[in-house]
mmCIF file of N, CA and C in Angstrom:
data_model
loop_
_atom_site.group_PDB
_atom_site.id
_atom_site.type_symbol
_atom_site.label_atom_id
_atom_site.label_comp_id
_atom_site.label_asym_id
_atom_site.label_seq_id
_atom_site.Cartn_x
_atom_site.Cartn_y
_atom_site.Cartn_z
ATOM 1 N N UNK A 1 138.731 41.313 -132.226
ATOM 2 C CA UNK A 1 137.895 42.474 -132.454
ATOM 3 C C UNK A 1 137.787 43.262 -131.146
ATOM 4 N N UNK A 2 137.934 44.605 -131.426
ATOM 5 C CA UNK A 2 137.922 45.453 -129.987
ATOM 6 C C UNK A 2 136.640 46.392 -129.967
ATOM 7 N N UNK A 3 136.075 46.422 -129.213
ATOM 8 C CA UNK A 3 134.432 47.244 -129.395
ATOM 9 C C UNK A 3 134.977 48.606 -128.581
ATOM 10 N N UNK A 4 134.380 49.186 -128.678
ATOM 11 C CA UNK A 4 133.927 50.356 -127.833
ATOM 12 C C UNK A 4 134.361 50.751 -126.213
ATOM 13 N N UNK A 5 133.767 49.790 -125.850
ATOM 14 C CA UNK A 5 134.335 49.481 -124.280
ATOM 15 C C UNK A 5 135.619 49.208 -123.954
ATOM 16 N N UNK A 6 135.853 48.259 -124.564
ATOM 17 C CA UNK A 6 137.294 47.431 -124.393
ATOM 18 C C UNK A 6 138.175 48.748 -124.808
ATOM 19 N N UNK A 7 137.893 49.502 -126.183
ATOM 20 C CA UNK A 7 139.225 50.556 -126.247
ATOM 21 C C UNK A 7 139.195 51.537 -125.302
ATOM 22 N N UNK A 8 137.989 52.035 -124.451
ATOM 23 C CA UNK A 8 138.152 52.664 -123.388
ATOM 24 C C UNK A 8 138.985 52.522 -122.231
ATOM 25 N N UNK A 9 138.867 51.238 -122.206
ATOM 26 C CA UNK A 9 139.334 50.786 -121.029
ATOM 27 C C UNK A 9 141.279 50.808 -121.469
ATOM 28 N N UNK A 10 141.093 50.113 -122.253
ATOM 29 C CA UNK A 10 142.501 50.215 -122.655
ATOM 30 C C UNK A 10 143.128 51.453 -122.532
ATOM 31 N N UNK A 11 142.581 52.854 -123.507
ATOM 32 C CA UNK A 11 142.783 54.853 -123.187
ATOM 33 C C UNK A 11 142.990 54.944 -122.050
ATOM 34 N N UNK A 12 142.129 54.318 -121.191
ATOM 35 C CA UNK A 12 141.948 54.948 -119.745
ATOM 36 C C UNK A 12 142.751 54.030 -118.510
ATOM 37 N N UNK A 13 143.555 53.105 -119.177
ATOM 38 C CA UNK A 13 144.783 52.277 -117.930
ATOM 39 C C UNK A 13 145.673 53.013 -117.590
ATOM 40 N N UNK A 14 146.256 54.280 -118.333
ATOM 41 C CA UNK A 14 147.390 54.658 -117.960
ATOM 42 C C UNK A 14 147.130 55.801 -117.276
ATOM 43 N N UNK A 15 148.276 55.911 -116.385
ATOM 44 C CA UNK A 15 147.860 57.098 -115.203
ATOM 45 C C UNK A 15 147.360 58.210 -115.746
ATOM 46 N N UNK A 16 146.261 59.319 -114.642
ATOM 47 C CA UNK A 16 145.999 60.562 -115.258
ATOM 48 C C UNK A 16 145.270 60.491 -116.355
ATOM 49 N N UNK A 17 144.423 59.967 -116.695
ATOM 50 C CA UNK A 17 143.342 60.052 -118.588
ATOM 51 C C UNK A 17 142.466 59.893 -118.122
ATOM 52 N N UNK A 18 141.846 60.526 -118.888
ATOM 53 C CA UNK A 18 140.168 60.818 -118.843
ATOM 54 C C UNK A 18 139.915 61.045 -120.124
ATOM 55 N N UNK A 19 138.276 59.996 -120.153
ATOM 56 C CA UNK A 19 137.657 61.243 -122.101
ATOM 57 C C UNK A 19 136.366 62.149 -121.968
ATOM 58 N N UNK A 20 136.821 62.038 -122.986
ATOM 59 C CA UNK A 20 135.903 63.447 -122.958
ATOM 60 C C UNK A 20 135.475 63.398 -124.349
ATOM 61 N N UNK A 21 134.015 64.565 -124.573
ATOM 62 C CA UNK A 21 133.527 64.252 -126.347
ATOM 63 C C UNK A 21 134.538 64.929 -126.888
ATOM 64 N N UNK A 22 134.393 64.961 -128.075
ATOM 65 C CA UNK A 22 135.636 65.360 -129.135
ATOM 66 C C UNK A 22 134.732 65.491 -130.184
ATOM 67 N N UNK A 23 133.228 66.203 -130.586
ATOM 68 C CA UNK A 23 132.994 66.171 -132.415
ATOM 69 C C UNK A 23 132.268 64.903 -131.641
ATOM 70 N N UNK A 24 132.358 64.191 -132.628
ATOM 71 C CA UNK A 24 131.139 62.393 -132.724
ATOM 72 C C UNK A 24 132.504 61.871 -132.195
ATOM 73 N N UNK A 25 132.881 61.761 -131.727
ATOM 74 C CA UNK A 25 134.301 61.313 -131.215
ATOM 75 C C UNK A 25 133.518 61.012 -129.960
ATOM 76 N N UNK A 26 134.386 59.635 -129.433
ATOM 77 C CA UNK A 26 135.084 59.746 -127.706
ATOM 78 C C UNK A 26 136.478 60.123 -127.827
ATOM 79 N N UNK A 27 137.260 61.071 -127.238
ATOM 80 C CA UNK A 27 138.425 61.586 -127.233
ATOM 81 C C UNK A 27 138.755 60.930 -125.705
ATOM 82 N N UNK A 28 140.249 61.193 -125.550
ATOM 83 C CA UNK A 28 141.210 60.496 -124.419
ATOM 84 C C UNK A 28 142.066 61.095 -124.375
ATOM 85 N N UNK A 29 142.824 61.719 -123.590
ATOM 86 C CA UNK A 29 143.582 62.959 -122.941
ATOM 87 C C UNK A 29 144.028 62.361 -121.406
ATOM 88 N N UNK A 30 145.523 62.774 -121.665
ATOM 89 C CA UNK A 30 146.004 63.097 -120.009
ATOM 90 C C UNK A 30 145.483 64.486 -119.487
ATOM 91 N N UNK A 31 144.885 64.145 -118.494
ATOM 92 C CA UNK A 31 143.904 65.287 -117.845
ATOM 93 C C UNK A 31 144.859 66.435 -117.721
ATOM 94 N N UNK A 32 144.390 67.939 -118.851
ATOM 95 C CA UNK A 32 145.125 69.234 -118.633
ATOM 96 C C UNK A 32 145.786 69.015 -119.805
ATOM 97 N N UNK A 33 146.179 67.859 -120.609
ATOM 98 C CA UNK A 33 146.888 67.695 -121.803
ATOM 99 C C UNK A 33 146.307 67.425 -123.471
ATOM 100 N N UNK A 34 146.859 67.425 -124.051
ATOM 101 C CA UNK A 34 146.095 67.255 -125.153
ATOM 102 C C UNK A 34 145.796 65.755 -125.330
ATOM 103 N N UNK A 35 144.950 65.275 -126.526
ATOM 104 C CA UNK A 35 144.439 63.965 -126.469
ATOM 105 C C UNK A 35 145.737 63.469 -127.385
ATOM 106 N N UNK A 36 145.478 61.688 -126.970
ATOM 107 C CA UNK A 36 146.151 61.115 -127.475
ATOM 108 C C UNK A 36 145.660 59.894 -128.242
ATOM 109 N N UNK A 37 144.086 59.865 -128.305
ATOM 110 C CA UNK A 37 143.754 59.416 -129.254
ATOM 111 C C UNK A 37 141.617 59.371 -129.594
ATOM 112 N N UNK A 38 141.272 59.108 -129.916
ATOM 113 C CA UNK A 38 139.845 59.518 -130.614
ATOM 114 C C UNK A 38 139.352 58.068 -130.683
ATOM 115 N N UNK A 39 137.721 58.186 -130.537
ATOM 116 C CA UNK A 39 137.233 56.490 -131.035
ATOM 117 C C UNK A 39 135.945 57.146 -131.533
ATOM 118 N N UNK A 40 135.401 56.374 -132.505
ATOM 119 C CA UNK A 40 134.395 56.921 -133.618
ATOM 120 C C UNK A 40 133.196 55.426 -133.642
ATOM 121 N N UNK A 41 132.374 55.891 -132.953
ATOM 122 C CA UNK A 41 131.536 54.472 -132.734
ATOM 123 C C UNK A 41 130.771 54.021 -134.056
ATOM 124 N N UNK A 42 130.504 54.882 -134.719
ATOM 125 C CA UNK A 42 129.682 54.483 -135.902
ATOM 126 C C UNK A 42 130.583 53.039 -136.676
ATOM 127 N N UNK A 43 131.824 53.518 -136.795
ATOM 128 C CA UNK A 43 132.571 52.519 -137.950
ATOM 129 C C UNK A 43 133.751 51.714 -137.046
ATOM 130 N N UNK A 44 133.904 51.766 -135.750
ATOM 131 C CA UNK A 44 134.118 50.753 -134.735
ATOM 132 C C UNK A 44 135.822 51.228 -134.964
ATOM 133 N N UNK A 45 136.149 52.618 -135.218
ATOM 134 C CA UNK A 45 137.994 53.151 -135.455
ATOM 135 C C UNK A 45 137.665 53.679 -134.307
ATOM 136 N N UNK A 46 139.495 54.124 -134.394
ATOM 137 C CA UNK A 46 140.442 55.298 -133.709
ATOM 138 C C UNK A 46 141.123 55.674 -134.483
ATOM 139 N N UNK A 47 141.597 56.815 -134.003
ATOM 140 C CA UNK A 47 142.324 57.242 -134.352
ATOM 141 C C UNK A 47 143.387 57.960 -133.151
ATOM 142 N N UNK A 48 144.690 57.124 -133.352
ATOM 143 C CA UNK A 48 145.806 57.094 -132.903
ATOM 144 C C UNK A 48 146.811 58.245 -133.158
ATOM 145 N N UNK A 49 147.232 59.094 -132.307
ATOM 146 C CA UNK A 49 148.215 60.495 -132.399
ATOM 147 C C UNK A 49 149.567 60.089 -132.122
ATOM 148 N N UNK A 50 150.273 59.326 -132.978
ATOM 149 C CA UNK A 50 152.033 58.816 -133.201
ATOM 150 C C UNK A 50 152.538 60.252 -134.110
ATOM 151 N N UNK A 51 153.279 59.503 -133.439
ATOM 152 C CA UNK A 51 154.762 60.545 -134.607
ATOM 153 C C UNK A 51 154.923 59.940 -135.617
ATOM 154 N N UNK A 52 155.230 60.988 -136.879
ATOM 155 C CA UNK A 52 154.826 60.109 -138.207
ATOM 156 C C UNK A 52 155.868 58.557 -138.367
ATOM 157 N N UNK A 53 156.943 59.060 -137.747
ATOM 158 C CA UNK A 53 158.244 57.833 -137.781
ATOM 159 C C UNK A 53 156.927 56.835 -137.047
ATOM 160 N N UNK A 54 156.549 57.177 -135.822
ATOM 161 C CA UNK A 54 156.004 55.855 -135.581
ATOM 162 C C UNK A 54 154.758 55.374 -136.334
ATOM 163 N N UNK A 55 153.937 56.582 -136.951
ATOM 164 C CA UNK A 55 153.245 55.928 -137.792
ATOM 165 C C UNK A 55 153.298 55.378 -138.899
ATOM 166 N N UNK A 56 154.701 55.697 -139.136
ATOM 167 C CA UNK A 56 155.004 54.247 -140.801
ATOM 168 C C UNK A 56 155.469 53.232 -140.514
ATOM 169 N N UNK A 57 156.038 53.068 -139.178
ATOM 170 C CA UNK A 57 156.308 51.602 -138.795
ATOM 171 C C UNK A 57 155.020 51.013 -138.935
ATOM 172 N N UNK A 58 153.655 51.499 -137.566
ATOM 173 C CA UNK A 58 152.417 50.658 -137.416
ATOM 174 C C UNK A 58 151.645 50.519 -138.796
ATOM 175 N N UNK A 59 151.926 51.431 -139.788
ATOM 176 C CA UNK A 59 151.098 51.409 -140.994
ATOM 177 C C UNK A 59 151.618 50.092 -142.163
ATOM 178 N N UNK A 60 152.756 49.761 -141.640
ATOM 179 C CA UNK A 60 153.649 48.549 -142.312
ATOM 180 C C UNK A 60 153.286 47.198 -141.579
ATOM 181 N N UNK A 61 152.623 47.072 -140.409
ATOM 182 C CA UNK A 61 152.070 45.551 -139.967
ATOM 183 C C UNK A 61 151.113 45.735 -140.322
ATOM 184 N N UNK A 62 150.128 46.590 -141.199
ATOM 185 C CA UNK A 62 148.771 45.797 -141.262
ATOM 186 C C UNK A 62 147.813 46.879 -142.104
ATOM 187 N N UNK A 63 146.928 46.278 -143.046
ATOM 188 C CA UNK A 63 146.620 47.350 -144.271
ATOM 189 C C UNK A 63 145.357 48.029 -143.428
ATOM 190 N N UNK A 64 144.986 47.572 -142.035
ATOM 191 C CA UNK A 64 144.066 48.148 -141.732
ATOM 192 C C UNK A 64 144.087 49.242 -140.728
ATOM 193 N N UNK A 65 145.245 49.730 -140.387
ATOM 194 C CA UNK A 65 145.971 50.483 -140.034
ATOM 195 C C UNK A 65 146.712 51.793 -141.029
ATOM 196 N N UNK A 66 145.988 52.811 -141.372
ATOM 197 C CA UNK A 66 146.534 53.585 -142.302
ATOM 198 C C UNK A 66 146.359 55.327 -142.016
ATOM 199 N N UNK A 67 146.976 56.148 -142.553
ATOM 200 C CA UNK A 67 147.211 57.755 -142.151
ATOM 201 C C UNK A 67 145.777 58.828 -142.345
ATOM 202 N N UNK A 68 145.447 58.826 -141.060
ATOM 203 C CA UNK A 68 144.035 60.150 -141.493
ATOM 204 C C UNK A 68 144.341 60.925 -142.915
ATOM 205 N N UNK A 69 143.323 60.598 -143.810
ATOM 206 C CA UNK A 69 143.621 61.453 -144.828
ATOM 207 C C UNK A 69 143.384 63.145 -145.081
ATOM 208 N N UNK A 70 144.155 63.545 -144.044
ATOM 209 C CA UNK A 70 144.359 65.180 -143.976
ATOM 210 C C UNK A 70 145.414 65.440 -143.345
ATOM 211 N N UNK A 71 145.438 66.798 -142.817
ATOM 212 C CA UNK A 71 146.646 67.490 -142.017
ATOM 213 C C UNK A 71 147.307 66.542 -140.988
ATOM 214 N N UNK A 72 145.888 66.145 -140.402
ATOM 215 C CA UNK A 72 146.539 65.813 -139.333
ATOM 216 C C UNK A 72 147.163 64.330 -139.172
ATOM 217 N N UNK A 73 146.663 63.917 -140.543
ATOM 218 C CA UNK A 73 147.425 62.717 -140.669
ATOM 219 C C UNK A 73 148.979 62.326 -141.356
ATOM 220 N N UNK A 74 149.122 63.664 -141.830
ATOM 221 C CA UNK A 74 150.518 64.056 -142.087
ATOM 222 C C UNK A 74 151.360 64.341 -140.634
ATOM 223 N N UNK A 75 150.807 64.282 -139.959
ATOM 224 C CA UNK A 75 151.608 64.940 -138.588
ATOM 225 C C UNK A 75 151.821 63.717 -137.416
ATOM 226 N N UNK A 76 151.087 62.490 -138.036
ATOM 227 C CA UNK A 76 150.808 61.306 -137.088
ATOM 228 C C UNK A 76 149.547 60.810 -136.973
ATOM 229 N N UNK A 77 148.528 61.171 -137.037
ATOM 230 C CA UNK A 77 147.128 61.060 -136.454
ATOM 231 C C UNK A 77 147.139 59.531 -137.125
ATOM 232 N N UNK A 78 146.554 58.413 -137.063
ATOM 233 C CA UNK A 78 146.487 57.098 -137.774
ATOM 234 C C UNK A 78 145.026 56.502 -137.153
ATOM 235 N N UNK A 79 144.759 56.255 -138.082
ATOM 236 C CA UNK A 79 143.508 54.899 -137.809
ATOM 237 C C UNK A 79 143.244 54.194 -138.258
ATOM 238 N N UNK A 80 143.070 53.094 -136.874
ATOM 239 C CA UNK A 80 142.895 51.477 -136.633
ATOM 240 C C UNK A 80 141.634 51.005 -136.796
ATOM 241 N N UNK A 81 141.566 50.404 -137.885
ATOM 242 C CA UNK A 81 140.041 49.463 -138.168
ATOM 243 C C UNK A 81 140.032 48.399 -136.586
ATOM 244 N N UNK A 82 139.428 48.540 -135.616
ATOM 245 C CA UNK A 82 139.195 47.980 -134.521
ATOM 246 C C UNK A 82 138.753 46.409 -134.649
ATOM 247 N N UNK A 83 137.992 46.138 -135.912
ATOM 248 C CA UNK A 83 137.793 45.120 -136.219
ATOM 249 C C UNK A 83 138.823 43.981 -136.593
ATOM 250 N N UNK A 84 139.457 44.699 -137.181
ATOM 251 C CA UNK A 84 140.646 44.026 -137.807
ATOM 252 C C UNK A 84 142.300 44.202 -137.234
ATOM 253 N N UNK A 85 142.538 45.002 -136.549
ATOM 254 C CA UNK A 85 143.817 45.304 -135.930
ATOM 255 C C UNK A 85 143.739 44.014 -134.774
ATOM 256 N N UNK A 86 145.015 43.661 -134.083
ATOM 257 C CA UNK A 86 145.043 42.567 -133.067
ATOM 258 C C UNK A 86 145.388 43.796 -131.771
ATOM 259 N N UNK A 87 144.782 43.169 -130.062
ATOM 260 C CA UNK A 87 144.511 44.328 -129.532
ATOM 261 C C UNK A 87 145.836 44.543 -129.099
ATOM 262 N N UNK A 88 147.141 43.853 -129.196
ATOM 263 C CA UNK A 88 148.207 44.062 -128.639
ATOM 264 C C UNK A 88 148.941 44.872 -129.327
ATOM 265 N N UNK A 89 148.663 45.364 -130.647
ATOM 266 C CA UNK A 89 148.920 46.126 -131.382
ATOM 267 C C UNK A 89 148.481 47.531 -131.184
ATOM 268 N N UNK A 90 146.977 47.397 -130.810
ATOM 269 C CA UNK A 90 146.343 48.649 -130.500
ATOM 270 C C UNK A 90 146.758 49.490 -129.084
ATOM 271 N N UNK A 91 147.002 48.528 -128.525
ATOM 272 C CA UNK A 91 147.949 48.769 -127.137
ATOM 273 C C UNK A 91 149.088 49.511 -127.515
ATOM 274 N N UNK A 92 150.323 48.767 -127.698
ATOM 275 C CA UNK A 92 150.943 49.186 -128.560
ATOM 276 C C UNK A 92 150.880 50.895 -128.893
ATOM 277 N N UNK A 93 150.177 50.789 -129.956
ATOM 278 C CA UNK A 93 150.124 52.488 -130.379
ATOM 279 C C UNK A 93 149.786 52.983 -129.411
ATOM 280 N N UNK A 94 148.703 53.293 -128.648
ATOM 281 C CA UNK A 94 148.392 53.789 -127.346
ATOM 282 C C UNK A 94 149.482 54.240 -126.511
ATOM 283 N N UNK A 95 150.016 53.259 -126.011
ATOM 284 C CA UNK A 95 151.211 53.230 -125.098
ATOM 285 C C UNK A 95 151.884 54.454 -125.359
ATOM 286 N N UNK A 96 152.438 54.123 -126.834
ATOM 287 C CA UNK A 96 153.516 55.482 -127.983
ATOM 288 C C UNK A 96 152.876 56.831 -127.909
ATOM 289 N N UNK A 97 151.852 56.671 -128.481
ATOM 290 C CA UNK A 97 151.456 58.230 -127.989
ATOM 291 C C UNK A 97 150.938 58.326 -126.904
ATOM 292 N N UNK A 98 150.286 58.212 -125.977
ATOM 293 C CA UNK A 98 150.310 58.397 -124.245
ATOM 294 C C UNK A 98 151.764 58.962 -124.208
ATOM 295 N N UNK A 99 153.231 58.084 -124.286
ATOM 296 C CA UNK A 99 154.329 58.612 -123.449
ATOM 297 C C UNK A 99 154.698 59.576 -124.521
ATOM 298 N N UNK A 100 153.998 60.183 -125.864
ATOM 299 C CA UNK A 100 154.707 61.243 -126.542
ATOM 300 C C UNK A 100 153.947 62.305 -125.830
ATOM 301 N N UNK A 101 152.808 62.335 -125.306
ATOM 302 C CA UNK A 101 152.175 63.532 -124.295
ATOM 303 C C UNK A 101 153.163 63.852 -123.114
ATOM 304 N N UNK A 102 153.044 62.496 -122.738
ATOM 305 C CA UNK A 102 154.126 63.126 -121.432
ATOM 306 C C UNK A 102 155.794 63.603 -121.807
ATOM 307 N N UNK A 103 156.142 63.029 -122.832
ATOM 308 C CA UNK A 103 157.336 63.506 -122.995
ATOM 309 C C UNK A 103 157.279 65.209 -123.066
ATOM 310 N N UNK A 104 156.666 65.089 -124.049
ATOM 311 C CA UNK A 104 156.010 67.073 -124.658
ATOM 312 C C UNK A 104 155.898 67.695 -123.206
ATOM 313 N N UNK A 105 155.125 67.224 -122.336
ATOM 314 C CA UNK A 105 154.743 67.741 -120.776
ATOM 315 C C UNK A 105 156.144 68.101 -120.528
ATOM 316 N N UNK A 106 157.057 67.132 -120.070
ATOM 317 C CA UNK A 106 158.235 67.278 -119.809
ATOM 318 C C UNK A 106 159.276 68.461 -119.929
ATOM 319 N N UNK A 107 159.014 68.400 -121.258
ATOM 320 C CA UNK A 107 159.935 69.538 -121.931
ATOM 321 C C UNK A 107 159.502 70.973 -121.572
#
């Protein structure tokens, strides 16, 4: 189980991130970039910004892992029941979208 803290810490290992509010959100952003993922304290999620390819892989290990039901979950957006996801997994996604920011930077 990953609380609150722990996914912060996790958002905030990789170089350059900072959060910031987002809505009832904690949001997580490479500083100057867009976010790369959201945490919602009431119901203990995130929501994870993959590319949809990568979000039907992560949505295939685990039923608690599934597609924001809107736009933006057509585009990648995904969220992780924190309770129930394992944290190396949650890492994992993180990692993927973190380096899809910087890739985008890149270009």
């Amino acid at each position: 189980m990953i609380k609150g803290d722990a996914f912060a810490k996790m958002a905030l290992s990789f170089p350059g991130t900072e959060q910031t509010p987002h809505f009832e959100r904690a949001g997580f952003k490479i500083t100057g970039r867009r976010m790369f993922a959201t945490y919602l304290a009431k119901d203990n999620t995130a929501n994870i910004f993959l590319t949809p390819k990568e979000q039907a892989v992560f949505c295939q290990m685990d039923e608690a892992i599934y597609p924001v039901p809107n736009k933006w979950g057509e585009k990648g957006a995904t969220t992780f029941e924190l309770d129930r996801v394992p944290e190396q997994v949650v890492m994992e996604a993180l990692l993927s979208a973190y380096k899809e920011v910087l890739h985008k930077r890149a270009v």
